[in-house]
Coordinates of C-alpha atoms in Angstrom, one line a residue:
X1 CA 49.9 48.6 55.3
X2 CA 48.5 47.4 51.9
X3 CA 50.1 48.8 48.8
X4 CA 48.2 51.6 47.2
X5 CA 47.5 51.9 43.5
X6 CA 46.4 54.9 41.4
X7 CA 44.0 54.3 38.4
X8 CA 44.6 56.0 35.1
X9 CA 41.2 55.0 33.8
X10 CA 39.4 52.5 31.7
X11 CA 40.7 51.6 28.2
X12 CA 39.1 49.5 25.5
X13 CA 41.2 46.9 23.7
X14 CA 40.4 44.3 21.1
X15 CA 39.7 41.9 24.0
X16 CA 37.4 44.2 25.9
X17 CA 37.7 46.7 28.8
X18 CA 40.9 47.1 30.7
X19 CA 41.7 49.1 33.8
X20 CA 45.0 50.9 33.5
X21 CA 47.1 51.8 36.6
X22 CA 49.9 54.4 37.1
X23 CA 53.1 52.6 36.2
X24 CA 51.6 50.7 33.3
X25 CA 50.0 47.7 35.0
X26 CA 46.7 46.6 33.4
X27 CA 43.8 44.6 34.7
X28 CA 41.6 42.9 32.1
X29 CA 37.9 42.9 33.0
X30 CA 35.8 39.9 32.1
X31 CA 32.1 39.3 32.7
X32 CA 31.6 37.7 36.1
X33 CA 34.9 39.0 37.5
X34 CA 34.7 40.4 41.0
X35 CA 35.7 44.0 41.1
X36 CA 36.6 45.0 44.7
X37 CA 38.8 47.8 46.0
X38 CA 38.9 50.3 48.8
X39 CA 39.9 53.9 49.1
X40 CA 42.7 54.5 51.5
X41 CA 41.6 55.6 55.0
X42 CA 42.2 59.4 55.4
X43 CA 43.0 59.7 51.7
X44 CA 42.4 62.8 49.7
X45 CA 41.7 62.9 46.0
X46 CA 44.4 64.9 44.2
X47 CA 44.6 66.4 40.7
X48 CA 45.9 64.0 38.0
X49 CA 47.8 66.7 36.1
X50 CA 47.7 67.4 32.4
X51 CA 49.1 66.0 29.2
X52 CA 51.3 63.4 31.0
X53 CA 52.6 65.8 33.6
X54 CA 51.8 65.6 37.3
X55 CA 50.1 68.5 39.0
X56 CA 52.9 70.5 40.6
X57 CA 50.7 71.6 43.5
X58 CA 48.9 68.3 44.0
X59 CA 45.6 70.2 44.4
X60 CA 42.7 68.4 46.1
X61 CA 39.8 67.9 43.7
X62 CA 36.1 67.1 44.4
X63 CA 35.1 63.5 44.6
X64 CA 32.3 64.0 42.1
X65 CA 34.5 65.4 39.4
X66 CA 34.9 63.1 36.4
X67 CA 37.9 65.0 35.2
X68 CA 39.9 64.9 38.4
X69 CA 41.8 68.0 37.5
X70 CA 42.3 71.4 39.2
X71 CA 41.3 74.5 37.2
X72 CA 44.9 75.2 35.9
X73 CA 45.5 71.6 34.8
X74 CA 42.1 71.4 33.1
X75 CA 42.9 74.6 31.2
X76 CA 46.3 73.2 30.1
X77 CA 44.7 69.8 29.1
X78 CA 42.2 71.6 26.9
X79 CA 44.7 74.1 25.4
X80 CA 45.7 71.6 22.6
X81 CA 42.6 69.5 22.2
X82 CA 40.6 68.5 19.1
X83 CA 37.6 67.7 21.4
X84 CA 37.8 71.3 22.8
X85 CA 38.2 72.7 19.2
X86 CA 41.4 74.5 20.2
X87 CA 43.6 73.2 17.3
X88 CA 43.0 73.4 13.6
X89 CA 46.4 72.2 12.2
X90 CA 46.3 68.5 12.9
X91 CA 47.4 66.9 9.6
X92 CA 45.8 63.5 10.4
X93 CA 42.6 62.5 8.5
X94 CA 39.4 62.4 10.5
X95 CA 36.2 60.3 10.4
X96 CA 32.8 61.8 10.8
X97 CA 30.4 59.4 12.4
X98 CA 26.8 58.9 13.6
X99 CA 26.5 57.1 17.0
X100 CA 23.4 55.7 18.7
X101 CA 23.0 55.2 22.5
X102 CA 19.3 54.4 22.8
X103 CA 15.9 55.5 21.3
X104 CA 16.1 59.2 20.4
X105 CA 19.8 59.4 21.3
X106 CA 21.8 59.7 18.0
X107 CA 24.8 62.1 17.9
X108 CA 27.4 63.2 15.4
X109 CA 31.1 63.4 16.1
X110 CA 34.6 63.1 14.7
X111 CA 37.6 61.0 15.5
X112 CA 41.0 60.5 14.0
X113 CA 40.9 57.7 11.4
X114 CA 44.0 56.0 13.0
X115 CA 42.0 55.4 16.2
X116 CA 39.5 53.2 14.4
X117 CA 36.4 52.6 16.6
X118 CA 38.2 53.3 19.9
X119 CA 36.4 56.6 20.4
X120 CA 33.0 55.0 20.0
X121 CA 33.8 52.3 22.5
X122 CA 35.0 55.0 25.0
X123 CA 31.7 56.9 24.6
X124 CA 29.6 53.8 25.1
X125 CA 28.1 53.9 21.6
X126 CA 25.8 50.9 21.2
X127 CA 26.0 51.2 17.4
X128 CA 27.5 53.6 14.9
X129 CA 28.3 54.1 11.2
X130 CA 31.0 56.2 9.5
X131 CA 29.7 59.1 7.3
X132 CA 33.0 60.2 5.7
X133 CA 36.6 60.9 6.1
X134 CA 38.9 63.8 5.3
X135 CA 41.0 66.7 6.8
X136 CA 40.2 67.9 10.3
X137 CA 38.5 71.2 9.3
X138 CA 36.4 69.5 6.6
X139 CA 35.3 67.0 9.2
X140 CA 34.5 69.8 11.6
X141 CA 32.4 71.6 8.9
X142 CA 30.5 68.5 8.1
X143 CA 29.8 67.9 11.8
X144 CA 28.4 71.4 12.1
X145 CA 26.3 71.0 8.9
X146 CA 24.7 67.8 10.3
X147 CA 24.0 69.4 13.7
X148 CA 22.2 72.3 12.1
X149 CA 20.4 70.4 9.3
X150 CA 19.5 67.2 11.1
X151 CA 19.1 68.5 14.6
X152 CA 21.5 65.9 16.1
X153 CA 23.7 66.9 19.0
X154 CA 27.5 66.4 19.3
X155 CA 27.1 65.3 23.0
X156 CA 24.8 63.1 25.0
X157 CA 25.1 63.1 28.8
X158 CA 26.3 59.8 30.4
X159 CA 23.3 59.9 32.8
X160 CA 21.0 59.6 29.8
X161 CA 23.0 56.7 28.3
X162 CA 23.0 54.7 31.6
X163 CA 19.2 55.1 32.0
X164 CA 18.3 53.2 28.9
X165 CA 21.0 50.5 28.6
X166 CA 18.9 47.8 30.2
X167 CA 15.9 48.5 28.0
X168 CA 17.4 48.6 24.5
X169 CA 15.8 46.8 21.5
X170 CA 16.9 43.1 21.4
X171 CA 17.2 42.9 17.6
X172 CA 20.3 44.4 15.9
X173 CA 18.2 45.8 13.1
X174 CA 16.0 47.7 15.6
X175 CA 19.1 49.2 17.2
X176 CA 20.5 50.2 13.8
X177 CA 17.3 51.9 12.5
X178 CA 17.9 55.4 13.7
X179 CA 21.5 55.4 12.5
X180 CA 20.4 54.2 9.1
X181 CA 17.7 56.8 8.9
X182 CA 20.0 59.6 9.9
X183 CA 22.7 58.4 7.5
X184 CA 20.3 58.5 4.6
X185 CA 19.2 62.1 5.5
X186 CA 22.8 63.1 5.9
X187 CA 24.1 61.9 2.5
X188 CA 21.2 63.7 0.8
X189 CA 22.2 67.1 2.1
X190 CA 24.0 69.6 0.0
X191 CA 27.0 71.6 1.2
X192 CA 29.4 68.8 2.2
X193 CA 33.1 69.9 1.9
X194 CA 34.6 68.6 -1.3
X195 CA 37.6 67.2 0.5
X196 CA 35.5 64.9 2.7
X197 CA 35.1 61.4 1.1
X198 CA 31.6 60.0 1.9
X199 CA 31.3 56.5 3.2
X200 CA 28.4 54.0 2.7
X201 CA 26.2 52.9 5.6
X202 CA 27.9 50.1 7.6
X203 CA 26.4 49.9 11.0
X204 CA 28.7 48.4 13.7
X205 CA 26.9 47.1 16.8
X206 CA 28.6 47.0 20.2
X207 CA 25.8 45.4 22.3
X208 CA 27.7 42.1 22.5
X209 CA 31.0 43.8 23.2
X210 CA 29.4 45.7 26.1
X211 CA 27.6 42.6 27.5
X212 CA 24.2 44.3 27.2
X213 CA 22.1 41.2 26.4
X214 CA 19.8 40.5 29.4
X215 CA 21.3 43.4 31.4
X216 CA 19.4 43.9 34.6
X217 CA 18.1 47.4 35.2
X218 CA 20.5 49.4 37.4
X219 CA 19.2 50.7 40.7
X220 CA 21.6 53.6 40.8
X221 CA 25.2 54.8 40.2
X222 CA 28.1 55.7 42.4
X223 CA 28.1 59.5 42.9
X224 CA 31.6 59.7 44.3
X225 CA 34.3 57.7 46.1
X226 CA 35.2 58.6 49.7
X227 CA 38.1 57.9 52.0
X228 CA 37.6 54.5 53.7
X229 CA 34.8 53.6 51.2
X230 CA 34.6 50.2 49.5
X231 CA 33.4 49.2 46.0
X232 CA 32.6 45.6 45.5
X233 CA 30.5 43.8 42.9
X234 CA 30.4 41.3 40.1
X235 CA 31.0 42.7 36.6
X236 CA 27.9 42.1 34.4
X237 CA 28.5 44.7 31.7
X238 CA 30.7 47.7 30.7
X239 CA 30.1 50.5 28.3
X240 CA 32.2 53.6 27.8
X241 CA 33.8 54.4 31.2
X242 CA 31.0 52.6 33.1
X243 CA 31.1 49.3 34.9
X244 CA 27.8 47.7 35.7
X245 CA 28.3 45.8 39.0
X246 CA 25.9 43.3 40.6
X247 CA 25.9 44.0 44.3
X248 CA 23.7 42.7 47.2
X249 CA 21.4 45.6 46.6
X250 CA 21.1 45.3 42.9
X251 CA 23.1 46.4 39.9
X252 CA 25.1 49.7 40.5
X253 CA 27.0 51.6 37.8
X254 CA 30.5 52.8 38.5
X255 CA 31.9 55.5 36.3
X256 CA 35.6 54.6 36.4
X257 CA 36.6 58.3 35.9
X258 CA 35.7 58.7 39.5
X259 CA 38.5 56.4 40.5
X260 CA 41.3 58.6 39.2
X261 CA 43.2 60.8 41.7
X262 CA 42.5 58.4 44.7
X263 CA 44.9 56.0 46.3
X264 CA 43.2 52.6 46.1
X265 CA 43.9 49.5 48.1
X266 CA 42.8 45.8 47.8
X267 CA 39.5 45.0 49.6
X268 CA 38.0 41.7 50.6
X269 CA 34.6 40.9 49.0
X270 CA 32.5 43.2 51.2
X271 CA 29.5 45.4 50.8
X272 CA 29.4 48.6 48.7
X273 CA 30.0 51.5 51.1
X274 CA 30.3 54.5 48.9
X275 CA 27.5 57.0 48.1
X276 CA 25.1 55.8 45.5
X277 CA 22.6 58.0 43.7
X278 CA 19.3 56.1 43.1
X279 CA 17.7 56.0 39.7
X280 CA 14.1 57.1 39.6
X281 CA 11.6 54.8 38.1
X282 CA 10.5 56.0 34.6
X283 CA 7.2 57.9 34.8
X284 CA 4.3 55.8 33.5
X285 CA 0.9 56.7 32.2
X286 CA -1.8 56.1 34.8
X287 CA -4.6 54.0 33.3
X288 CA -7.1 54.6 36.1
X289 CA -7.8 56.7 39.2
X290 CA -7.0 53.7 41.6

């Protein structure tokens, strides 16, 4: 029987995306690399636990869950989380940023200064700029100020990000335009916390890092892994947790968060045999009756 592996998720390094496996093994991902694996026959997806600890009950979790945690472990994981806004005493300085994922998709967020741009790569931000840096609560207040005054959200669904990646503007300046405009409006606002140091506009573009130039439109995304199923395709791009894989039926997006909790085994280069949710064609404007 082939050795089974458990995936801990996709990480972004200075050299690009890397799949991390339980036990510390890492698999670097490069454009053109064949990504092929199977889910063990008869396998069941189990909870990945919380905060570095295994789930004591090894609870079965749904295949479509991107968190791969049971209710109790999900509660524990979020009990001490900046993202869940459950802590206020983190002494580290935080950045406030504006991130852009496509036309009309600009968001505001915060991330620890020590993490650099890692959070933006993890979210699949095509470009971004820092707005300022300061204590956690000052960063939080600034985030709320910008959400209310500029009408920008703090979250954008991954489904919306995936839908536009193959149709982004080709010029860097065109991709940076909305971030620059929002940055200008943001710095003109009154009411910023005094402890937050503002930063000038410096747009960082990730289109090349993600491999988005000439990216073919995806036909769909993997909705879940299933026991006995196979994923196989050539890596053409990656952004956030997503791998864009060229298969015999077109480019399919795999959210690597769906891999966690399963026992995965090597697979020969075969056909994709897991459920795929087809993307709908964008609705066009009819220019005639026939």
